[in-house]
PDB file of C-alpha atoms in Angstrom:
ATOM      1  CA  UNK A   1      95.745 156.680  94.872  1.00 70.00           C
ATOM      2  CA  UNK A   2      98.749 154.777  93.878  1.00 91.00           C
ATOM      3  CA  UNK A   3      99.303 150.966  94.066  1.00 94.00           C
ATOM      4  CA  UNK A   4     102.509 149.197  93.237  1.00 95.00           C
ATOM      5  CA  UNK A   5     102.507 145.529  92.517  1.00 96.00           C
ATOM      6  CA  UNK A   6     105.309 143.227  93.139  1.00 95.00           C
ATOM      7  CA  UNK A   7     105.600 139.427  91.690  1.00 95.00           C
ATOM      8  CA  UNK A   8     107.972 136.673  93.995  1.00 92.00           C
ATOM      9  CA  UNK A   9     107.673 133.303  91.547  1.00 87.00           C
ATOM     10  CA  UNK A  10     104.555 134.184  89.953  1.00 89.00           C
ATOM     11  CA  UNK A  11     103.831 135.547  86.571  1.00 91.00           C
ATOM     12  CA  UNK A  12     102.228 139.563  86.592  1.00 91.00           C
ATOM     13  CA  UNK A  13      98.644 139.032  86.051  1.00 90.00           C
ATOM     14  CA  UNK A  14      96.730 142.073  84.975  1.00 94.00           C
ATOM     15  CA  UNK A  15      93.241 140.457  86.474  1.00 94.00           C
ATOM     16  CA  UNK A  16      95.005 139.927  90.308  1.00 93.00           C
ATOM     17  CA  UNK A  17      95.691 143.675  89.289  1.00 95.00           C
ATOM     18  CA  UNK A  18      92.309 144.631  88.308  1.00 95.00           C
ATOM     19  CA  UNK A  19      90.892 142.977  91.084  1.00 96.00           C
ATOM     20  CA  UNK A  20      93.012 144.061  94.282  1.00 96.00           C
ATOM     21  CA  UNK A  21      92.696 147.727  92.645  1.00 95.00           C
ATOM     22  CA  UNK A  22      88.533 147.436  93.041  1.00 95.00           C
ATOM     23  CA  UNK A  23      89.457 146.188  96.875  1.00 95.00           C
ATOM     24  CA  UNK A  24      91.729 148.967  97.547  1.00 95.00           C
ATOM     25  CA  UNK A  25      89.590 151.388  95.861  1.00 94.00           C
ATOM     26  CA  UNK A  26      86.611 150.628  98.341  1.00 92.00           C
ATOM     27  CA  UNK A  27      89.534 150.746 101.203  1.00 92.00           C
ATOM     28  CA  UNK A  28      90.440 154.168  99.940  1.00 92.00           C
ATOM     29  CA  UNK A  29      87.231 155.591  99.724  1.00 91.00           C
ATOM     30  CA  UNK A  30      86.590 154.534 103.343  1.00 89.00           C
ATOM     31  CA  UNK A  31      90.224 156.278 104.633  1.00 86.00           C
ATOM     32  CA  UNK A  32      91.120 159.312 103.050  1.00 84.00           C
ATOM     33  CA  UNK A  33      94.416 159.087 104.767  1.00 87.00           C
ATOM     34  CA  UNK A  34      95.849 156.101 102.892  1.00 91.00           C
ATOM     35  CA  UNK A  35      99.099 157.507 100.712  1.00 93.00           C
ATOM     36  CA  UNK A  36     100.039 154.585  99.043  1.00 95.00           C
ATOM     37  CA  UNK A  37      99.987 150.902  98.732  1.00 96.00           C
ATOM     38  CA  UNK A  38     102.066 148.129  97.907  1.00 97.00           C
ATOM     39  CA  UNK A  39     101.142 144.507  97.179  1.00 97.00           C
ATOM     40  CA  UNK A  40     103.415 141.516  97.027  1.00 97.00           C
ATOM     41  CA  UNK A  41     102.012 138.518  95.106  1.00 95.00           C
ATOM     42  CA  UNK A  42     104.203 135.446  96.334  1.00 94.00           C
ATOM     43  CA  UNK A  43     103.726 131.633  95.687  1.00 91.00           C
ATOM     44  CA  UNK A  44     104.945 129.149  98.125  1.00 88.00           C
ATOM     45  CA  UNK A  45     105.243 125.061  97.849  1.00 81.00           C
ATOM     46  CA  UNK A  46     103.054 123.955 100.559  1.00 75.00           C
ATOM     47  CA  UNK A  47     101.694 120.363 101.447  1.00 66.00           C
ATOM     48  CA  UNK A  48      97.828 121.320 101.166  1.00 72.00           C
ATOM     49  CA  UNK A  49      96.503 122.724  98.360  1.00 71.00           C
ATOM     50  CA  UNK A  50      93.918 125.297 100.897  1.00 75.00           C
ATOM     51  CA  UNK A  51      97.475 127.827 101.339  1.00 79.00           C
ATOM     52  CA  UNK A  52     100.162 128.661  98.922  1.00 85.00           C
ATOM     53  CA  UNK A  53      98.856 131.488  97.304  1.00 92.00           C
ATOM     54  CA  UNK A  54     100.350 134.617  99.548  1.00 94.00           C
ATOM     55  CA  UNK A  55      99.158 138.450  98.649  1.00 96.00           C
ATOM     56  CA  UNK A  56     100.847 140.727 101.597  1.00 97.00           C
ATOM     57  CA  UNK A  57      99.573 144.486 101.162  1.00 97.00           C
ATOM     58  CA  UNK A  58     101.470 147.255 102.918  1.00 97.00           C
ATOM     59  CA  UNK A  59      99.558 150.681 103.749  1.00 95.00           C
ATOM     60  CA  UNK A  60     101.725 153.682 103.920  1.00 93.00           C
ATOM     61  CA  UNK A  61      99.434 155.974 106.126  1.00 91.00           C
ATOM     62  CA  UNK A  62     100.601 158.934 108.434  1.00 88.00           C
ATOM     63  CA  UNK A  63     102.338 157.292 111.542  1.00 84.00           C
ATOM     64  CA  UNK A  64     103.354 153.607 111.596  1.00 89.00           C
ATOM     65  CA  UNK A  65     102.647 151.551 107.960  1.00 93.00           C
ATOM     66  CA  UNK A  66      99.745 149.300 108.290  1.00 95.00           C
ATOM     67  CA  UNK A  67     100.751 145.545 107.138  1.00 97.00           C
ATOM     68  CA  UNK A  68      98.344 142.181 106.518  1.00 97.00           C
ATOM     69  CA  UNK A  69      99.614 138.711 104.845  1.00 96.00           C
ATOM     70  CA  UNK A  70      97.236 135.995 104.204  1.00 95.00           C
ATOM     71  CA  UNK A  71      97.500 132.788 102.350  1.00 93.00           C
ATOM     72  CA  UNK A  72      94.920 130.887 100.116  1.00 93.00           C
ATOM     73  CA  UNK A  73      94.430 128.473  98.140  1.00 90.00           C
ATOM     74  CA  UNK A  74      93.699 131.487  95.435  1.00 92.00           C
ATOM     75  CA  UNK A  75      95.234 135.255  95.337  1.00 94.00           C
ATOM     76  CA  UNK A  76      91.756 136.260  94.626  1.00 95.00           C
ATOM     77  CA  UNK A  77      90.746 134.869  98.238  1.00 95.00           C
ATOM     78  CA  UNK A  78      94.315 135.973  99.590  1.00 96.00           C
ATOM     79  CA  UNK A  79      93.865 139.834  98.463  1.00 96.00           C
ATOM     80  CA  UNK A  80      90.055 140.012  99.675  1.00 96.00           C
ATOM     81  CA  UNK A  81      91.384 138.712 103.364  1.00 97.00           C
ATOM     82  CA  UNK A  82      94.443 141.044 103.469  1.00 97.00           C
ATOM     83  CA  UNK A  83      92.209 143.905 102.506  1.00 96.00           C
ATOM     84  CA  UNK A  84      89.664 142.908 105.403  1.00 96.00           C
ATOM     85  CA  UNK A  85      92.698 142.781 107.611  1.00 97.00           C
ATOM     86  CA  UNK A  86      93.616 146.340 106.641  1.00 96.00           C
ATOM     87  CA  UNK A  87      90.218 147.942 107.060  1.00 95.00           C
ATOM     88  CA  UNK A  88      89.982 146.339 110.435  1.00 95.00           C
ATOM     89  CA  UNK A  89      93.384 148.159 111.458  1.00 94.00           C
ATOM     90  CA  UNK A  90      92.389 151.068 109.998  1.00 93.00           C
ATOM     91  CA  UNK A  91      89.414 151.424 111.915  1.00 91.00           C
ATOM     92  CA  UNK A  92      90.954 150.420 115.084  1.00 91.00           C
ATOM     93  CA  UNK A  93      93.281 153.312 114.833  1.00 87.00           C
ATOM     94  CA  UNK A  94      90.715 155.705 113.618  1.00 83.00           C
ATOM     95  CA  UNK A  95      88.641 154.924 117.094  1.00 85.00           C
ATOM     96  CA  UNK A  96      91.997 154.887 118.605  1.00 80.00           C
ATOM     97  CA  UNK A  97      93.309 158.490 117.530  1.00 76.00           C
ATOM     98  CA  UNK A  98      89.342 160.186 118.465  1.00 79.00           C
ATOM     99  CA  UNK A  99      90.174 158.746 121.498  1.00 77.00           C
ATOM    100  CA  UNK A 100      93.155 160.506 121.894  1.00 69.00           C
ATOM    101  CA  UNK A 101      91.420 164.233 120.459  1.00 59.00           C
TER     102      UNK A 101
END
């Protein structure tokens, strides 16, 4: 399993580390197909405090990379919906590949 972590505007955290590595160890023990992934912590100026706090996570997999952005009003809250984002597109093309078979 390897994860790379990328900060836009916001200092490295090792806890937003620690805790997107638990969510995308649970991810990767669901899909043994996952290669790699890469997570982009990014703060934007935004007019409510609810968004603002942007964690975009990009599965390399076999085929097309899988890709999910959300924004929070936390990057714990940001990483946790990106990573349900991922394991919804991951099942949907797991059904759609034993489709195909």
């Amino acid at each position: 399993m390897n994860i790379n972590f990328e900060y836009d505007g916001v200092k490295a955290s090792e806890r937003l580390e620690i805790f997107a590595g638990k969510k995308l160890t649970k991810l990767f023990d669901k899909h043994d197909n996952i290669i790699r992934a890469d997570v982009f912590f990014k703060k934007e100026n935004t007019s409510t405090p609810d968004t603002g706090l942007i964690c975009n996570i990009k599965l390399s997999i076999p085929g097309p990379v899988l890709f999910a952005e959300s924004s929070n009003g936390s990057f714990e809250a940001s990483i946790a919906s990106s990573v349900d984002e991922l394991d919804r597109q991951l099942k949907k093309r797991k059904d759609k590949m034993s489709r195909v078979k």
